[in-house]
Amino acid sequence: MVGGGGGHGVRTPANFPPRQKARLPRGPAHEKSLEQQKKGPSSSSPSVSSNKSPLQLAAAIVQPQKPLESPQHMVTPVRLQEAPGPRTIPCSSGSVGSGSGAAPFDICIKRDDKCSIKLSRSLLEINREKRREREQLSKEAAPLQYLRPGMVLLKKFLKHDDQVDIIRRCQKLGIGSGGFYTPGYRDSGKLSLQMMCLGKNWDPNSRSYGDTRPFDGAQPPSIPEVFSKIVKDAIQASNEFLRQKARPANDVEELPPLSPDICLVNFYTSSGKLALHRDKDETKPSLHKGLPVVSFSLGDTAEFLYGDVNDVDKASKVDLESGDVLIFGGKSRLIFHGVSRIKPKTAPNWLTDEAKLRPGRLNLTFRQH
């Protein structure tokens, strides 16, 4: 963490530069001074009296110097400063939230951002990290995981380019009209995240959907078509996985198709979390059919909790990493779920380098009203 201190050490007498003799100015004044030295002290000099004896004159000229009390009089200590880390230069953290009337929240770090400066890496380093990540994924967990009936986790389903594109699109939408803000309740309680709604607005106070935001009248931006296509592809891949998993063949579990018209985009900072809750504010037909919720994870890893009851101690736990897609529908449509914590500095370096995503987690959850 501490960089090299070359060139910033304390100067000692051993390495002092050689003292140079002072040069006297040339000109009439210099010549006059030399002439006075030849003639000796004159009676007009204010510093020497002609009435004093030679011994008195010598005593007046030669004065003993005051001894030095300590070596500190010779060497002035220089305070060494801790060098910044190799990748970021932090500063005091400011407010990153934005409510009604505040400046829009930007999920990405700009080059002139005052709170952190990211040092760019070479393209070769980024490509090496991508290759290591693919190799690690092939050795570790299966690409698709069956968590419970109606609940499938697709590990690293979002490709590198998809993740960068999603972040950039959300960043542009988030700083515009209807963009990110800090949701809160009437009792002044605030959720520990930034939220933006796409398609329809969700109001945490009334727990209902609408066409505009109550506090500023802004209309939610539309859901980009590329997002909807990824949702469709993820459900299709999950159903293919479920068909292969089914034993016997006549007991096939299948997730119903989804045409998302709602997307909640949440950004969690490193200290963000979300209490256990159920997504039950959609229409009764949507809930009755078990139309799934599809969740994208980008950035830092989230510790995700889920279960049948509203009890953290009884909840199951799974890590959602950058690029993961989680789907829960059918029998799992109304499960309790939440985020217990964000694991700092777990986002892929190539993602923060290319997309300039702030430290934290970006989460998109799609559903059908």
mmCIF file of C-alpha atoms in Angstrom, residues 47-281:
data_model
loop_
_atom_site.group_PDB
_atom_site.id
_atom_site.type_symbol
_atom_site.label_atom_id
_atom_site.label_comp_id
_atom_site.label_asym_id
_atom_site.label_seq_id
_atom_site.Cartn_x
_atom_site.Cartn_y
_atom_site.Cartn_z
ATOM 1 C CA SER A 47 31.715 50.075 14.603
ATOM 2 C CA VAL A 48 35.324 50.755 15.735
ATOM 3 C CA SER A 49 36.496 53.536 18.114
ATOM 4 C CA SER A 50 39.941 55.120 17.591
ATOM 5 C CA ASN A 51 40.306 55.657 21.376
ATOM 6 C CA LYS A 52 40.484 51.897 22.130
ATOM 7 C CA SER A 53 43.691 49.916 22.525
ATOM 8 C CA PRO A 54 44.624 47.066 20.159
ATOM 9 C CA LEU A 55 43.647 44.505 22.801
ATOM 10 C CA GLN A 56 40.216 46.149 23.199
ATOM 11 C CA LEU A 57 39.774 46.202 19.454
ATOM 12 C CA ALA A 58 40.586 42.487 19.186
ATOM 13 C CA ALA A 59 38.146 41.670 21.966
ATOM 14 C CA ALA A 60 35.397 43.625 20.215
ATOM 15 C CA ILE A 61 35.990 41.889 16.893
ATOM 16 C CA VAL A 62 36.389 38.308 18.069
ATOM 17 C CA GLN A 63 33.266 37.064 19.893
ATOM 18 C CA PRO A 64 32.721 33.421 20.956
ATOM 19 C CA GLN A 65 29.844 31.704 19.123
ATOM 20 C CA LYS A 66 26.947 30.234 21.082
ATOM 21 C CA PRO A 67 27.236 26.425 21.207
ATOM 22 C CA LEU A 68 24.548 24.387 19.447
ATOM 23 C CA GLU A 69 22.081 22.843 21.869
ATOM 24 C CA SER A 70 21.126 19.828 19.752
ATOM 25 C CA PRO A 71 21.595 18.358 16.251
ATOM 26 C CA GLN A 72 18.162 19.713 15.375
ATOM 27 C CA HIS A 73 19.789 23.097 14.826
ATOM 28 C CA MET A 74 21.776 21.575 11.998
ATOM 29 C CA VAL A 75 19.169 19.374 10.325
ATOM 30 C CA THR A 76 15.506 20.256 9.983
ATOM 31 C CA PRO A 77 13.398 17.064 9.966
ATOM 32 C CA VAL A 78 11.209 16.542 6.904
ATOM 33 C CA ARG A 79 7.892 14.780 7.441
ATOM 34 C CA LEU A 80 7.501 11.864 5.082
ATOM 35 C CA GLN A 81 4.121 11.489 3.388
ATOM 36 C CA GLU A 82 2.550 8.118 2.735
ATOM 37 C CA ALA A 83 2.491 7.344 -0.951
ATOM 38 C CA PRO A 84 -0.891 6.531 -2.504
ATOM 39 C CA GLY A 85 -1.847 3.015 -3.459
ATOM 40 C CA PRO A 86 -1.073 1.684 -6.888
ATOM 41 C CA ARG A 87 -4.584 1.963 -8.290
ATOM 42 C CA THR A 88 -6.653 4.642 -6.533
ATOM 43 C CA ILE A 89 -6.094 7.993 -4.877
ATOM 44 C CA PRO A 90 -8.859 8.394 -2.291
ATOM 45 C CA CYS A 91 -10.045 11.554 -0.614
ATOM 46 C CA SER A 92 -12.690 12.435 1.915
ATOM 47 C CA SER A 93 -15.956 10.899 0.915
ATOM 48 C CA GLY A 94 -18.755 13.241 0.068
ATOM 49 C CA SER A 95 -22.464 12.706 -0.249
ATOM 50 C CA VAL A 96 -23.323 10.370 -3.067
ATOM 51 C CA GLY A 97 -27.036 10.413 -2.543
ATOM 52 C CA SER A 98 -29.488 12.507 -4.459
ATOM 53 C CA GLY A 99 -33.051 13.116 -3.481
ATOM 54 C CA SER A 100 -35.646 15.472 -4.878
ATOM 55 C CA GLY A 101 -34.001 18.722 -5.913
ATOM 56 C CA ALA A 102 -30.455 17.388 -5.525
ATOM 57 C CA ALA A 103 -27.883 16.856 -8.245
ATOM 58 C CA PRO A 104 -28.372 13.569 -10.138
ATOM 59 C CA PHE A 105 -26.323 10.636 -8.916
ATOM 60 C CA ASP A 106 -23.718 9.317 -11.339
ATOM 61 C CA ILE A 107 -22.891 5.616 -11.006
ATOM 62 C CA CYS A 108 -19.648 6.121 -12.941
ATOM 63 C CA ILE A 109 -16.433 7.890 -12.011
ATOM 64 C CA LYS A 110 -15.265 10.616 -14.353
ATOM 65 C CA ARG A 111 -11.645 11.570 -14.951
ATOM 66 C CA ASP A 112 -12.157 14.842 -13.095
ATOM 67 C CA ASP A 113 -13.988 13.194 -10.174
ATOM 68 C CA LYS A 114 -12.646 14.591 -6.897
ATOM 69 C CA CYS A 115 -13.245 11.495 -4.799
ATOM 70 C CA SER A 116 -11.194 8.914 -6.667
ATOM 71 C CA ILE A 117 -8.743 8.778 -9.508
ATOM 72 C CA LYS A 118 -8.434 5.464 -11.289
ATOM 73 C CA LEU A 119 -5.159 4.745 -12.979
ATOM 74 C CA SER A 120 -5.768 3.127 -16.360
ATOM 75 C CA ARG A 121 -4.169 -0.213 -17.124
ATOM 76 C CA SER A 122 -2.926 -1.502 -20.417
ATOM 77 C CA LEU A 123 -5.134 -3.463 -22.800
ATOM 78 C CA LEU A 124 -2.817 -6.440 -22.361
ATOM 79 C CA GLU A 125 -3.452 -6.523 -18.597
ATOM 80 C CA ILE A 126 -7.218 -6.287 -19.112
ATOM 81 C CA ASN A 127 -7.258 -9.143 -21.636
ATOM 82 C CA ARG A 128 -5.153 -11.316 -19.351
ATOM 83 C CA GLU A 129 -7.606 -10.787 -16.514
ATOM 84 C CA LYS A 130 -10.558 -11.670 -18.738
ATOM 85 C CA ARG A 131 -8.826 -14.877 -19.775
ATOM 86 C CA ARG A 132 -8.061 -15.810 -16.151
ATOM 87 C CA GLU A 133 -11.684 -15.184 -15.221
ATOM 88 C CA ARG A 134 -12.942 -17.506 -17.984
ATOM 89 C CA GLU A 135 -10.496 -20.215 -16.936
ATOM 90 C CA GLN A 136 -11.500 -19.880 -13.290
ATOM 91 C CA LEU A 137 -15.200 -20.070 -14.161
ATOM 92 C CA SER A 138 -14.689 -23.295 -16.117
ATOM 93 C CA LYS A 139 -12.976 -24.891 -13.119
ATOM 94 C CA GLU A 140 -15.410 -23.746 -10.456
ATOM 95 C CA ALA A 141 -19.196 -23.710 -10.232
ATOM 96 C CA ALA A 142 -21.499 -24.912 -12.994
ATOM 97 C CA PRO A 143 -22.736 -22.173 -15.336
ATOM 98 C CA LEU A 144 -26.344 -22.838 -14.270
ATOM 99 C CA GLN A 145 -27.346 -23.708 -10.722
ATOM 100 C CA TYR A 146 -30.684 -24.981 -9.476
ATOM 101 C CA LEU A 147 -31.317 -23.290 -6.124
ATOM 102 C CA ARG A 148 -34.917 -24.407 -5.477
ATOM 103 C CA PRO A 149 -38.127 -24.966 -7.467
ATOM 104 C CA GLY A 150 -38.594 -21.984 -9.768
ATOM 105 C CA MET A 151 -35.218 -20.464 -8.880
ATOM 106 C CA VAL A 152 -32.181 -20.683 -11.191
ATOM 107 C CA LEU A 153 -28.828 -18.910 -11.018
ATOM 108 C CA LEU A 154 -26.956 -18.355 -14.285
ATOM 109 C CA LYS A 155 -23.309 -17.720 -13.398
ATOM 110 C CA LYS A 156 -21.524 -15.125 -15.565
ATOM 111 C CA PHE A 157 -24.382 -15.142 -18.058
ATOM 112 C CA LEU A 158 -23.712 -11.497 -18.923
ATOM 113 C CA LYS A 159 -20.719 -11.299 -21.224
ATOM 114 C CA HIS A 160 -18.000 -8.695 -20.795
ATOM 115 C CA ASP A 161 -19.329 -6.390 -23.523
ATOM 116 C CA ASP A 162 -22.877 -6.791 -22.189
ATOM 117 C CA GLN A 163 -21.839 -5.669 -18.718
ATOM 118 C CA VAL A 164 -20.024 -2.597 -19.976
ATOM 119 C CA ASP A 165 -22.945 -1.693 -22.246
ATOM 120 C CA ILE A 166 -25.510 -2.088 -19.441
ATOM 121 C CA ILE A 167 -23.507 0.126 -17.094
ATOM 122 C CA ARG A 168 -23.048 2.840 -19.701
ATOM 123 C CA ARG A 169 -26.725 2.853 -20.632
ATOM 124 C CA CYS A 170 -27.794 3.030 -16.976
ATOM 125 C CA GLN A 171 -25.316 5.829 -16.355
ATOM 126 C CA LYS A 172 -26.749 7.941 -19.183
ATOM 127 C CA LEU A 173 -30.317 7.271 -18.100
ATOM 128 C CA GLY A 174 -29.469 7.809 -14.442
ATOM 129 C CA ILE A 175 -28.241 11.386 -14.784
ATOM 130 C CA GLY A 176 -31.241 12.452 -16.864
ATOM 131 C CA SER A 177 -34.881 13.105 -16.087
ATOM 132 C CA GLY A 178 -36.365 10.324 -13.958
ATOM 133 C CA GLY A 179 -32.857 9.120 -13.060
ATOM 134 C CA PHE A 180 -31.290 7.962 -9.815
ATOM 135 C CA TYR A 181 -32.492 9.250 -6.447
ATOM 136 C CA THR A 182 -32.511 8.121 -2.810
ATOM 137 C CA PRO A 183 -35.902 6.514 -2.102
ATOM 138 C CA GLY A 184 -37.439 7.176 1.288
ATOM 139 C CA TYR A 185 -40.565 6.887 3.378
ATOM 140 C CA ARG A 186 -42.925 9.401 4.972
ATOM 141 C CA ASP A 187 -41.229 8.931 8.358
ATOM 142 C CA SER A 188 -38.003 10.301 6.781
ATOM 143 C CA GLY A 189 -36.452 6.843 6.640
ATOM 144 C CA LYS A 190 -34.130 6.351 3.675
ATOM 145 C CA LEU A 191 -33.175 3.177 1.846
ATOM 146 C CA SER A 192 -29.408 2.613 1.742
ATOM 147 C CA LEU A 193 -29.232 2.634 -2.054
ATOM 148 C CA GLN A 194 -29.840 4.744 -5.161
ATOM 149 C CA MET A 195 -32.861 3.809 -7.302
ATOM 150 C CA MET A 196 -34.103 4.477 -10.806
ATOM 151 C CA CYS A 197 -37.266 3.028 -12.316
ATOM 152 C CA LEU A 198 -37.634 2.099 -15.976
ATOM 153 C CA GLY A 199 -40.997 1.561 -17.688
ATOM 154 C CA LYS A 200 -43.134 2.370 -14.646
ATOM 155 C CA ASN A 201 -42.390 4.142 -11.389
ATOM 156 C CA TRP A 202 -42.549 2.247 -8.112
ATOM 157 C CA ASP A 203 -43.426 4.331 -5.053
ATOM 158 C CA PRO A 204 -42.094 2.875 -1.770
ATOM 159 C CA ASN A 205 -44.675 4.778 0.285
ATOM 160 C CA SER A 206 -47.805 3.564 -1.510
ATOM 161 C CA ARG A 207 -46.106 0.341 -2.679
ATOM 162 C CA SER A 208 -47.713 0.820 -6.063
ATOM 163 C CA TYR A 209 -46.750 1.557 -9.658
ATOM 164 C CA GLY A 210 -47.498 4.710 -11.613
ATOM 165 C CA ASP A 211 -46.555 6.660 -14.716
ATOM 166 C CA THR A 212 -44.753 9.501 -12.895
ATOM 167 C CA ARG A 213 -42.725 10.055 -9.729
ATOM 168 C CA PRO A 214 -44.753 11.786 -6.996
ATOM 169 C CA PHE A 215 -41.994 14.112 -5.741
ATOM 170 C CA ASP A 216 -40.980 15.664 -9.082
ATOM 171 C CA GLY A 217 -43.470 14.436 -11.687
ATOM 172 C CA ALA A 218 -40.723 12.882 -13.822
ATOM 173 C CA GLN A 219 -41.609 10.024 -16.151
ATOM 174 C CA PRO A 220 -39.475 6.882 -15.904
ATOM 175 C CA PRO A 221 -37.267 6.221 -18.945
ATOM 176 C CA SER A 222 -38.189 3.311 -21.207
ATOM 177 C CA ILE A 223 -36.539 -0.092 -20.865
ATOM 178 C CA PRO A 224 -33.880 -0.471 -23.594
ATOM 179 C CA GLU A 225 -34.704 -3.262 -26.040
ATOM 180 C CA VAL A 226 -31.293 -4.828 -25.527
ATOM 181 C CA PHE A 227 -32.157 -5.363 -21.844
ATOM 182 C CA SER A 228 -35.411 -7.120 -22.717
ATOM 183 C CA LYS A 229 -33.595 -9.403 -25.156
ATOM 184 C CA ILE A 230 -31.123 -10.514 -22.474
ATOM 185 C CA VAL A 231 -34.044 -11.262 -20.141
ATOM 186 C CA LYS A 232 -35.676 -13.416 -22.820
ATOM 187 C CA ASP A 233 -32.408 -15.258 -23.516
ATOM 188 C CA ALA A 234 -31.849 -15.919 -19.799
ATOM 189 C CA ILE A 235 -35.314 -17.447 -19.330
ATOM 190 C CA GLN A 236 -34.841 -19.581 -22.437
ATOM 191 C CA ALA A 237 -31.464 -20.840 -21.175
ATOM 192 C CA SER A 238 -32.997 -21.609 -17.770
ATOM 193 C CA ASN A 239 -35.823 -23.646 -19.283
ATOM 194 C CA GLU A 240 -33.380 -25.636 -21.412
ATOM 195 C CA PHE A 241 -31.392 -26.351 -18.250
ATOM 196 C CA LEU A 242 -34.531 -27.406 -16.370
ATOM 197 C CA ARG A 243 -35.566 -29.771 -19.178
ATOM 198 C CA GLN A 244 -32.170 -31.451 -19.128
ATOM 199 C CA LYS A 245 -32.322 -31.725 -15.362
ATOM 200 C CA ALA A 246 -35.833 -33.201 -15.218
ATOM 201 C CA ARG A 247 -36.038 -36.846 -14.111
ATOM 202 C CA PRO A 248 -38.347 -38.379 -15.179
ATOM 203 C CA ALA A 249 -38.916 -36.573 -18.463
ATOM 204 C CA ASN A 250 -42.633 -36.041 -17.811
ATOM 205 C CA ASP A 251 -41.872 -33.991 -14.688
ATOM 206 C CA VAL A 252 -40.482 -30.948 -16.472
ATOM 207 C CA GLU A 253 -40.396 -27.666 -14.551
ATOM 208 C CA GLU A 254 -40.623 -24.576 -16.718
ATOM 209 C CA LEU A 255 -40.487 -20.859 -16.058
ATOM 210 C CA PRO A 256 -43.269 -18.856 -17.759
ATOM 211 C CA PRO A 257 -42.214 -16.332 -20.413
ATOM 212 C CA LEU A 258 -41.815 -12.720 -19.355
ATOM 213 C CA SER A 259 -42.471 -9.473 -21.219
ATOM 214 C CA PRO A 260 -40.900 -6.983 -18.797
ATOM 215 C CA ASP A 261 -42.519 -3.576 -18.542
ATOM 216 C CA ILE A 262 -40.894 -2.683 -15.190
ATOM 217 C CA CYS A 263 -37.240 -2.516 -14.231
ATOM 218 C CA LEU A 264 -35.947 -1.318 -10.881
ATOM 219 C CA VAL A 265 -32.312 -0.241 -11.138
ATOM 220 C CA ASN A 266 -30.613 -0.107 -7.743
ATOM 221 C CA PHE A 267 -27.068 0.967 -6.977
ATOM 222 C CA TYR A 268 -25.619 -0.198 -3.662
ATOM 223 C CA THR A 269 -22.520 1.493 -2.267
ATOM 224 C CA SER A 270 -20.010 -0.604 -0.353
ATOM 225 C CA SER A 271 -22.116 -0.206 2.803
ATOM 226 C CA GLY A 272 -25.469 -0.772 1.070
ATOM 227 C CA LYS A 273 -27.969 -3.453 2.047
ATOM 228 C CA LEU A 274 -31.641 -4.337 1.631
ATOM 229 C CA ALA A 275 -33.863 -5.983 4.223
ATOM 230 C CA LEU A 276 -35.821 -9.162 3.506
ATOM 231 C CA HIS A 277 -38.983 -8.433 1.527
ATOM 232 C CA ARG A 278 -41.258 -9.872 -1.157
ATOM 233 C CA ASP A 279 -41.944 -8.464 -4.626
ATOM 234 C CA LYS A 280 -45.720 -8.561 -4.419
ATOM 235 C CA ASP A 281 -46.831 -5.167 -5.780
#
